[in-house]
Amino acid sequence: MQDPKNIQDIKRPPKELIDALYEHVSSATAAGDLNKMGINNAFIQGPTTYTPGKKIVGPAATLQFMPKREDVYADGEYTDPELQLHRHALYGTQPGDVIVVDALGSMDSGVFGNMMLTYFLGAGGIGAVIDGCIRDFPEAPEELGLWLKGVTPNYHTQTTMFPYAVNVDVNCSGTFVAPGDVIIADDDGAVVVPIHLAEELAEQGKVHAEWEEFSRQKLEAGGDLRLYYPLSDEARPEYEEWKKMNG
């Protein structure tokens, strides 16, 4: 189990980059454009939204759980709380952070409860993507975006797993997430953006959003799907004129 003194903080991207991604890039756009950039599947399958209508974009702090083995972890829920690494995963929270948890897909362990999530929100956290469950769901802060596999009344170490490491590379429901990667999550699900591709994605996403808005307007007016989606070379001059007229 990681020594809390060895936990490293994450590197956070500029706010301007996060804002650009939030404005122009949905999870669907991210998944599609990342595929063109060579990332075959950035979708974190399994966790679904428990807060419909919310969208979050922010850097990932990570928490890794491991299966219990009694000689490695034998503590209860409140035995020396400061040795509980799920607490330390939240201590470094800064405004705009997203907590991503490799919870082994467990459906009988509540990674966080109401009090922990309230602390996370108070520190500036905006959402959680968890390959597992939380507890106290009815009391969870409404301001947080939550992408979960489910909910449970059990606490985090009640059954078969324990928090093992913070801000390390994790396997979140079959998807590789590194601390500091950018999470884009909305009603379609959660996508991880490798930090070195985030700026390019923001640029591509803006272009994508512009031509899709043009195409949407054309399709609403009865335009030919073959001409406008995806945008064909034949329709591009019309699109360029539309861009000039719409600033």
PDB file of C-alpha atoms in Angstrom:
ATOM      1  CA  MET A   1       0.000   0.000   0.000  1.00  0.00           C
ATOM      2  CA  GLN A   2       1.300   3.436  -0.916  1.00  0.00           C
ATOM      3  CA  ASP A   3       2.758   5.577   1.852  1.00  0.00           C
ATOM      4  CA  PRO A   4       0.674   8.782   1.957  1.00  0.00           C
ATOM      5  CA  LYS A   5       3.909  10.775   2.151  1.00  0.00           C
ATOM      6  CA  ASN A   6       4.794   9.522  -1.338  1.00  0.00           C
ATOM      7  CA  ILE A   7       1.636  10.769  -3.051  1.00  0.00           C
ATOM      8  CA  GLN A   8       2.414  13.129  -5.919  1.00  0.00           C
ATOM      9  CA  ASP A   9       0.146  15.969  -7.018  1.00  0.00           C
ATOM     10  CA  ILE A  10      -1.143  15.992 -10.574  1.00  0.00           C
ATOM     11  CA  LYS A  11      -0.126  18.457 -13.262  1.00  0.00           C
ATOM     12  CA  ARG A  12      -3.100  20.546 -14.328  1.00  0.00           C
ATOM     13  CA  PRO A  13      -3.607  22.031 -17.794  1.00  0.00           C
ATOM     14  CA  PRO A  14      -4.269  25.764 -18.289  1.00  0.00           C
ATOM     15  CA  LYS A  15      -7.795  26.921 -17.541  1.00  0.00           C
ATOM     16  CA  GLU A  16      -8.082  28.270 -21.096  1.00  0.00           C
ATOM     17  CA  LEU A  17      -7.622  24.752 -22.469  1.00  0.00           C
ATOM     18  CA  ILE A  18     -10.234  23.285 -20.135  1.00  0.00           C
ATOM     19  CA  ASP A  19     -12.671  26.077 -21.076  1.00  0.00           C
ATOM     20  CA  ALA A  20     -12.142  25.436 -24.803  1.00  0.00           C
ATOM     21  CA  LEU A  21     -12.774  21.720 -24.375  1.00  0.00           C
ATOM     22  CA  TYR A  22     -15.889  22.393 -22.314  1.00  0.00           C
ATOM     23  CA  GLU A  23     -17.297  24.785 -24.915  1.00  0.00           C
ATOM     24  CA  HIS A  24     -16.595  22.808 -28.062  1.00  0.00           C
ATOM     25  CA  VAL A  25     -16.045  19.122 -27.247  1.00  0.00           C
ATOM     26  CA  SER A  26     -18.657  16.618 -26.089  1.00  0.00           C
ATOM     27  CA  SER A  27     -17.773  13.086 -25.063  1.00  0.00           C
ATOM     28  CA  ALA A  28     -18.955  11.881 -28.479  1.00  0.00           C
ATOM     29  CA  THR A  29     -16.811  14.425 -30.317  1.00  0.00           C
ATOM     30  CA  ALA A  30     -13.852  13.526 -28.102  1.00  0.00           C
ATOM     31  CA  ALA A  31     -14.235   9.797 -28.743  1.00  0.00           C
ATOM     32  CA  GLY A  32     -14.520  10.275 -32.494  1.00  0.00           C
ATOM     33  CA  ASP A  33     -11.712  12.803 -32.899  1.00  0.00           C
ATOM     34  CA  LEU A  34      -9.367  10.890 -30.602  1.00  0.00           C
ATOM     35  CA  ASN A  35      -9.945   7.847 -32.772  1.00  0.00           C
ATOM     36  CA  LYS A  36      -8.680   9.869 -35.742  1.00  0.00           C
ATOM     37  CA  MET A  37      -5.635  10.814 -33.642  1.00  0.00           C
ATOM     38  CA  GLY A  38      -4.795   7.169 -33.016  1.00  0.00           C
ATOM     39  CA  ILE A  39      -6.573   6.467 -29.705  1.00  0.00           C
ATOM     40  CA  ASN A  40      -8.886   3.612 -30.634  1.00  0.00           C
ATOM     41  CA  ASN A  41     -11.225   3.703 -27.641  1.00  0.00           C
ATOM     42  CA  ALA A  42     -10.991   6.435 -25.003  1.00  0.00           C
ATOM     43  CA  PHE A  43     -14.493   5.705 -23.688  1.00  0.00           C
ATOM     44  CA  ILE A  44     -14.638   4.542 -20.068  1.00  0.00           C
ATOM     45  CA  GLN A  45     -17.236   1.818 -20.420  1.00  0.00           C
ATOM     46  CA  GLY A  46     -19.319   0.859 -17.399  1.00  0.00           C
ATOM     47  CA  PRO A  47     -19.837   4.053 -15.397  1.00  0.00           C
ATOM     48  CA  THR A  48     -22.950   5.909 -16.528  1.00  0.00           C
ATOM     49  CA  THR A  49     -24.317   9.261 -15.472  1.00  0.00           C
ATOM     50  CA  TYR A  50     -26.196   9.476 -12.185  1.00  0.00           C
ATOM     51  CA  THR A  51     -26.568  13.233 -12.687  1.00  0.00           C
ATOM     52  CA  PRO A  52     -28.330  13.635 -16.048  1.00  0.00           C
ATOM     53  CA  GLY A  53     -27.764  16.925 -17.808  1.00  0.00           C
ATOM     54  CA  LYS A  54     -24.373  17.608 -16.258  1.00  0.00           C
ATOM     55  CA  LYS A  55     -21.168  17.968 -18.230  1.00  0.00           C
ATOM     56  CA  ILE A  56     -17.717  18.115 -16.674  1.00  0.00           C
ATOM     57  CA  VAL A  57     -14.267  18.708 -18.123  1.00  0.00           C
ATOM     58  CA  GLY A  58     -11.248  18.589 -15.852  1.00  0.00           C
ATOM     59  CA  PRO A  59      -7.950  16.927 -14.966  1.00  0.00           C
ATOM     60  CA  ALA A  60      -8.017  13.474 -13.413  1.00  0.00           C
ATOM     61  CA  ALA A  61      -6.784  12.719  -9.945  1.00  0.00           C
ATOM     62  CA  THR A  62      -6.735   8.939  -9.597  1.00  0.00           C
ATOM     63  CA  LEU A  63      -7.408   6.374  -6.896  1.00  0.00           C
ATOM     64  CA  GLN A  64      -6.597   2.686  -7.247  1.00  0.00           C
ATOM     65  CA  PHE A  65      -8.224  -0.101  -5.239  1.00  0.00           C
ATOM     66  CA  MET A  66      -6.815  -3.611  -4.899  1.00  0.00           C
ATOM     67  CA  PRO A  67      -8.308  -6.901  -3.685  1.00  0.00           C
ATOM     68  CA  LYS A  68      -8.014  -7.382   0.061  1.00  0.00           C
ATOM     69  CA  ARG A  69      -5.344  -9.619   1.476  1.00  0.00           C
ATOM     70  CA  GLU A  70      -5.301  -9.782   5.231  1.00  0.00           C
ATOM     71  CA  ASP A  71      -1.544  -9.478   5.655  1.00  0.00           C
ATOM     72  CA  VAL A  72      -1.567  -6.298   3.556  1.00  0.00           C
ATOM     73  CA  TYR A  73      -4.750  -4.636   4.785  1.00  0.00           C
ATOM     74  CA  ALA A  74      -6.720  -5.592   7.873  1.00  0.00           C
ATOM     75  CA  ASP A  75      -8.115  -2.282   9.114  1.00  0.00           C
ATOM     76  CA  GLY A  76     -11.763  -1.375   9.542  1.00  0.00           C
ATOM     77  CA  GLU A  77     -13.620   1.707   8.297  1.00  0.00           C
ATOM     78  CA  TYR A  78     -12.490   4.098  11.031  1.00  0.00           C
ATOM     79  CA  THR A  79      -9.245   2.503  12.226  1.00  0.00           C
ATOM     80  CA  ASP A  80      -6.673   5.311  11.937  1.00  0.00           C
ATOM     81  CA  PRO A  81      -8.554   7.282   9.273  1.00  0.00           C
ATOM     82  CA  GLU A  82      -5.370   8.979   8.075  1.00  0.00           C
ATOM     83  CA  LEU A  83      -4.113   5.641   6.759  1.00  0.00           C
ATOM     84  CA  GLN A  84      -7.181   5.401   4.509  1.00  0.00           C
ATOM     85  CA  LEU A  85      -5.876   6.365   1.082  1.00  0.00           C
ATOM     86  CA  HIS A  86      -9.283   7.265  -0.313  1.00  0.00           C
ATOM     87  CA  ARG A  87      -9.108  10.291   2.004  1.00  0.00           C
ATOM     88  CA  HIS A  88      -5.686  11.248   0.678  1.00  0.00           C
ATOM     89  CA  ALA A  89      -7.011  11.018  -2.869  1.00  0.00           C
ATOM     90  CA  LEU A  90      -9.184  14.025  -2.015  1.00  0.00           C
ATOM     91  CA  TYR A  91      -6.765  16.040   0.126  1.00  0.00           C
ATOM     92  CA  GLY A  92      -4.987  17.472  -2.903  1.00  0.00           C
ATOM     93  CA  THR A  93      -8.191  18.569  -4.636  1.00  0.00           C
ATOM     94  CA  GLN A  94      -8.054  21.888  -6.459  1.00  0.00           C
ATOM     95  CA  PRO A  95     -10.918  23.697  -8.221  1.00  0.00           C
ATOM     96  CA  GLY A  96     -11.954  21.870 -11.381  1.00  0.00           C
ATOM     97  CA  ASP A  97     -10.537  18.448 -10.474  1.00  0.00           C
ATOM     98  CA  VAL A  98     -12.201  15.143 -11.367  1.00  0.00           C
ATOM     99  CA  ILE A  99     -11.576  12.037  -9.254  1.00  0.00           C
ATOM    100  CA  VAL A 100     -11.259   8.825 -11.298  1.00  0.00           C
ATOM    101  CA  VAL A 101     -11.399   5.563  -9.365  1.00  0.00           C
ATOM    102  CA  ASP A 102     -10.350   2.065 -10.333  1.00  0.00           C
ATOM    103  CA  ALA A 103     -12.731   0.237  -8.003  1.00  0.00           C
ATOM    104  CA  LEU A 104     -12.324  -3.148  -9.690  1.00  0.00           C
ATOM    105  CA  GLY A 105     -15.899  -2.965 -10.948  1.00  0.00           C
ATOM    106  CA  SER A 106     -17.108  -3.824  -7.441  1.00  0.00           C
ATOM    107  CA  MET A 107     -20.829  -3.491  -6.847  1.00  0.00           C
ATOM    108  CA  ASP A 108     -20.686  -4.037  -3.081  1.00  0.00           C
ATOM    109  CA  SER A 109     -18.199  -1.398  -1.889  1.00  0.00           C
ATOM    110  CA  GLY A 110     -19.044   2.299  -1.611  1.00  0.00           C
ATOM    111  CA  VAL A 111     -15.854   4.126  -2.582  1.00  0.00           C
ATOM    112  CA  PHE A 112     -17.074   7.437  -1.152  1.00  0.00           C
ATOM    113  CA  GLY A 113     -20.060   8.482   0.914  1.00  0.00           C
ATOM    114  CA  ASN A 114     -21.867  11.763   1.392  1.00  0.00           C
ATOM    115  CA  MET A 115     -19.303  13.265   3.791  1.00  0.00           C
ATOM    116  CA  MET A 116     -16.324  12.520   1.566  1.00  0.00           C
ATOM    117  CA  LEU A 117     -18.094  13.818  -1.527  1.00  0.00           C
ATOM    118  CA  THR A 118     -19.153  16.950   0.336  1.00  0.00           C
ATOM    119  CA  TYR A 119     -15.526  17.569   1.286  1.00  0.00           C
ATOM    120  CA  PHE A 120     -14.483  17.021  -2.336  1.00  0.00           C
ATOM    121  CA  LEU A 121     -17.056  19.532  -3.563  1.00  0.00           C
ATOM    122  CA  GLY A 122     -16.027  22.063  -0.919  1.00  0.00           C
ATOM    123  CA  ALA A 123     -12.414  21.796  -2.072  1.00  0.00           C
ATOM    124  CA  GLY A 124     -13.454  22.570  -5.651  1.00  0.00           C
ATOM    125  CA  GLY A 125     -13.989  19.114  -7.147  1.00  0.00           C
ATOM    126  CA  ILE A 126     -16.482  18.945  -9.996  1.00  0.00           C
ATOM    127  CA  GLY A 127     -17.132  15.249 -10.527  1.00  0.00           C
ATOM    128  CA  ALA A 128     -16.270  11.592 -10.092  1.00  0.00           C
ATOM    129  CA  VAL A 129     -15.900   8.720 -12.542  1.00  0.00           C
ATOM    130  CA  ILE A 130     -15.928   5.450 -10.623  1.00  0.00           C
ATOM    131  CA  ASP A 131     -15.617   1.885 -11.858  1.00  0.00           C
ATOM    132  CA  GLY A 132     -17.817   0.870  -8.945  1.00  0.00           C
ATOM    133  CA  CYS A 133     -20.201   2.428  -6.441  1.00  0.00           C
ATOM    134  CA  ILE A 134     -20.730   5.187  -3.924  1.00  0.00           C
ATOM    135  CA  ARG A 135     -22.986   5.065  -0.887  1.00  0.00           C
ATOM    136  CA  ASP A 136     -25.331   7.682   0.625  1.00  0.00           C
ATOM    137  CA  PHE A 137     -26.441   8.486  -2.907  1.00  0.00           C
ATOM    138  CA  PRO A 138     -29.633  10.340  -1.879  1.00  0.00           C
ATOM    139  CA  GLU A 139     -27.480  12.768   0.141  1.00  0.00           C
ATOM    140  CA  ALA A 140     -24.699  13.157  -2.441  1.00  0.00           C
ATOM    141  CA  PRO A 141     -24.092  16.825  -3.345  1.00  0.00           C
ATOM    142  CA  GLU A 142     -26.266  17.772  -6.294  1.00  0.00           C
ATOM    143  CA  GLU A 143     -23.545  20.045  -7.680  1.00  0.00           C
ATOM    144  CA  LEU A 144     -21.201  17.135  -8.431  1.00  0.00           C
ATOM    145  CA  GLY A 145     -21.292  15.204 -11.669  1.00  0.00           C
ATOM    146  CA  LEU A 146     -21.323  11.459 -10.956  1.00  0.00           C
ATOM    147  CA  TRP A 147     -20.544   8.639 -13.403  1.00  0.00           C
ATOM    148  CA  LEU A 148     -20.927   5.333 -11.567  1.00  0.00           C
ATOM    149  CA  LYS A 149     -21.605   1.653 -12.058  1.00  0.00           C
ATOM    150  CA  GLY A 150     -24.083   1.743  -9.201  1.00  0.00           C
ATOM    151  CA  VAL A 151     -24.771   2.512  -5.564  1.00  0.00           C
ATOM    152  CA  THR A 152     -24.527   0.435  -2.401  1.00  0.00           C
ATOM    153  CA  PRO A 153     -25.074   0.832   1.367  1.00  0.00           C
ATOM    154  CA  ASN A 154     -21.653  -0.729   2.090  1.00  0.00           C
ATOM    155  CA  TYR A 155     -18.570   1.288   3.000  1.00  0.00           C
ATOM    156  CA  HIS A 156     -15.375   1.186   0.973  1.00  0.00           C
ATOM    157  CA  THR A 157     -13.484  -1.652   2.692  1.00  0.00           C
ATOM    158  CA  GLN A 158     -16.474  -3.604   3.980  1.00  0.00           C
ATOM    159  CA  THR A 159     -16.135  -6.498   1.559  1.00  0.00           C
ATOM    160  CA  THR A 160     -13.281  -7.437  -0.751  1.00  0.00           C
ATOM    161  CA  MET A 161     -11.120  -4.415  -1.643  1.00  0.00           C
ATOM    162  CA  PHE A 162      -9.114  -1.555  -0.159  1.00  0.00           C
ATOM    163  CA  PRO A 163      -7.620   1.743  -1.400  1.00  0.00           C
ATOM    164  CA  TYR A 164      -4.066   1.044  -2.509  1.00  0.00           C
ATOM    165  CA  ALA A 165      -2.553   4.007  -4.355  1.00  0.00           C
ATOM    166  CA  VAL A 166      -3.251   7.632  -5.282  1.00  0.00           C
ATOM    167  CA  ASN A 167      -2.336   9.526  -8.456  1.00  0.00           C
ATOM    168  CA  VAL A 168      -0.940   6.528 -10.286  1.00  0.00           C
ATOM    169  CA  ASP A 169      -1.932   5.136 -13.683  1.00  0.00           C
ATOM    170  CA  VAL A 170      -5.187   3.225 -13.283  1.00  0.00           C
ATOM    171  CA  ASN A 171      -7.387   0.810 -15.191  1.00  0.00           C
ATOM    172  CA  CYS A 172     -10.828   2.392 -14.988  1.00  0.00           C
ATOM    173  CA  SER A 173     -13.274  -0.138 -16.388  1.00  0.00           C
ATOM    174  CA  GLY A 174     -10.796  -1.326 -18.994  1.00  0.00           C
ATOM    175  CA  THR A 175      -9.519   2.119 -19.973  1.00  0.00           C
ATOM    176  CA  PHE A 176      -6.057   3.476 -19.165  1.00  0.00           C
ATOM    177  CA  VAL A 177      -6.191   6.753 -17.218  1.00  0.00           C
ATOM    178  CA  ALA A 178      -3.065   8.618 -16.152  1.00  0.00           C
ATOM    179  CA  PRO A 179      -3.134  11.286 -13.446  1.00  0.00           C
ATOM    180  CA  GLY A 180      -3.481  14.657 -15.139  1.00  0.00           C
ATOM    181  CA  ASP A 181      -5.285  13.316 -18.207  1.00  0.00           C
ATOM    182  CA  VAL A 182      -8.414  15.295 -19.031  1.00  0.00           C
ATOM    183  CA  ILE A 183     -11.855  13.796 -18.431  1.00  0.00           C
ATOM    184  CA  ILE A 184     -14.811  14.844 -20.577  1.00  0.00           C
ATOM    185  CA  ALA A 185     -18.064  13.421 -19.276  1.00  0.00           C
ATOM    186  CA  ASP A 186     -21.694  14.083 -20.159  1.00  0.00           C
ATOM    187  CA  ASP A 187     -24.904  12.130 -20.704  1.00  0.00           C
ATOM    188  CA  ASP A 188     -23.212   9.866 -23.281  1.00  0.00           C
ATOM    189  CA  GLY A 189     -20.544   8.785 -20.783  1.00  0.00           C
ATOM    190  CA  ALA A 190     -16.967   9.587 -19.794  1.00  0.00           C
ATOM    191  CA  VAL A 191     -13.957   9.844 -22.109  1.00  0.00           C
ATOM    192  CA  VAL A 192     -10.294  10.198 -21.141  1.00  0.00           C
ATOM    193  CA  VAL A 193      -8.190  12.615 -23.182  1.00  0.00           C
ATOM    194  CA  PRO A 194      -4.432  11.952 -23.001  1.00  0.00           C
ATOM    195  CA  ILE A 195      -2.986  15.235 -21.822  1.00  0.00           C
ATOM    196  CA  HIS A 196      -0.545  15.468 -24.739  1.00  0.00           C
ATOM    197  CA  LEU A 197      -3.504  15.381 -27.165  1.00  0.00           C
ATOM    198  CA  ALA A 198      -5.776  17.801 -25.296  1.00  0.00           C
ATOM    199  CA  GLU A 199      -4.731  20.961 -27.124  1.00  0.00           C
ATOM    200  CA  GLU A 200      -5.066  19.357 -30.548  1.00  0.00           C
ATOM    201  CA  LEU A 201      -8.467  17.971 -29.550  1.00  0.00           C
ATOM    202  CA  ALA A 202      -9.635  21.439 -28.498  1.00  0.00           C
ATOM    203  CA  GLU A 203      -8.623  22.845 -31.877  1.00  0.00           C
ATOM    204  CA  GLN A 204     -10.215  19.991 -33.812  1.00  0.00           C
ATOM    205  CA  GLY A 205     -13.290  20.131 -31.612  1.00  0.00           C
ATOM    206  CA  LYS A 206     -13.910  23.779 -32.426  1.00  0.00           C
ATOM    207  CA  VAL A 207     -13.768  23.041 -36.164  1.00  0.00           C
ATOM    208  CA  HIS A 208     -15.957  19.960 -35.673  1.00  0.00           C
ATOM    209  CA  ALA A 209     -18.539  21.947 -33.701  1.00  0.00           C
ATOM    210  CA  GLU A 210     -18.695  24.653 -36.366  1.00  0.00           C
ATOM    211  CA  TRP A 211     -19.307  22.388 -39.336  1.00  0.00           C
ATOM    212  CA  GLU A 212     -21.741  20.235 -37.375  1.00  0.00           C
ATOM    213  CA  GLU A 213     -23.807  23.327 -36.522  1.00  0.00           C
ATOM    214  CA  PHE A 214     -23.867  24.280 -40.198  1.00  0.00           C
ATOM    215  CA  SER A 215     -24.831  20.747 -41.190  1.00  0.00           C
ATOM    216  CA  ARG A 216     -27.499  20.535 -38.502  1.00  0.00           C
ATOM    217  CA  GLN A 217     -29.137  23.702 -39.805  1.00  0.00           C
ATOM    218  CA  LYS A 218     -29.058  22.356 -43.344  1.00  0.00           C
ATOM    219  CA  LEU A 219     -30.517  18.995 -42.336  1.00  0.00           C
ATOM    220  CA  GLU A 220     -33.280  20.687 -40.335  1.00  0.00           C
ATOM    221  CA  ALA A 221     -34.169  22.592 -43.502  1.00  0.00           C
ATOM    222  CA  GLY A 222     -34.434  19.338 -45.466  1.00  0.00           C
ATOM    223  CA  GLY A 223     -30.866  19.149 -46.790  1.00  0.00           C
ATOM    224  CA  ASP A 224     -29.372  15.979 -48.234  1.00  0.00           C
ATOM    225  CA  LEU A 225     -27.687  13.806 -45.590  1.00  0.00           C
ATOM    226  CA  ARG A 226     -25.178  12.633 -48.196  1.00  0.00           C
ATOM    227  CA  LEU A 227     -24.152  16.207 -48.819  1.00  0.00           C
ATOM    228  CA  TYR A 228     -24.046  17.569 -45.273  1.00  0.00           C
ATOM    229  CA  TYR A 229     -23.129  14.725 -42.912  1.00  0.00           C
ATOM    230  CA  PRO A 230     -20.294  14.310 -42.851  1.00  0.00           C
ATOM    231  CA  LEU A 231     -19.581  17.592 -44.601  1.00  0.00           C
ATOM    232  CA  SER A 232     -18.737  16.780 -48.211  1.00  0.00           C
ATOM    233  CA  ASP A 233     -16.226  18.572 -50.414  1.00  0.00           C
ATOM    234  CA  GLU A 234     -19.147  19.646 -52.576  1.00  0.00           C
ATOM    235  CA  ALA A 235     -20.790  21.433 -49.614  1.00  0.00           C
ATOM    236  CA  ARG A 236     -17.594  22.974 -48.247  1.00  0.00           C
ATOM    237  CA  PRO A 237     -17.779  26.241 -50.261  1.00  0.00           C
ATOM    238  CA  GLU A 238     -21.297  26.753 -48.902  1.00  0.00           C
ATOM    239  CA  TYR A 239     -19.999  26.070 -45.391  1.00  0.00           C
ATOM    240  CA  GLU A 240     -17.143  28.579 -45.796  1.00  0.00           C
ATOM    241  CA  GLU A 241     -19.634  31.246 -46.887  1.00  0.00           C
ATOM    242  CA  TRP A 242     -21.850  30.402 -43.914  1.00  0.00           C
ATOM    243  CA  LYS A 243     -18.833  30.861 -41.597  1.00  0.00           C
ATOM    244  CA  LYS A 244     -18.173  34.332 -43.010  1.00  0.00           C
ATOM    245  CA  MET A 245     -21.790  35.350 -42.529  1.00  0.00           C
ATOM    246  CA  ASN A 246     -21.860  34.019 -38.948  1.00  0.00           C
ATOM    247  CA  GLY A 247     -18.607  35.505 -37.774  1.00  0.00           C
TER     248      GLY A 247
END
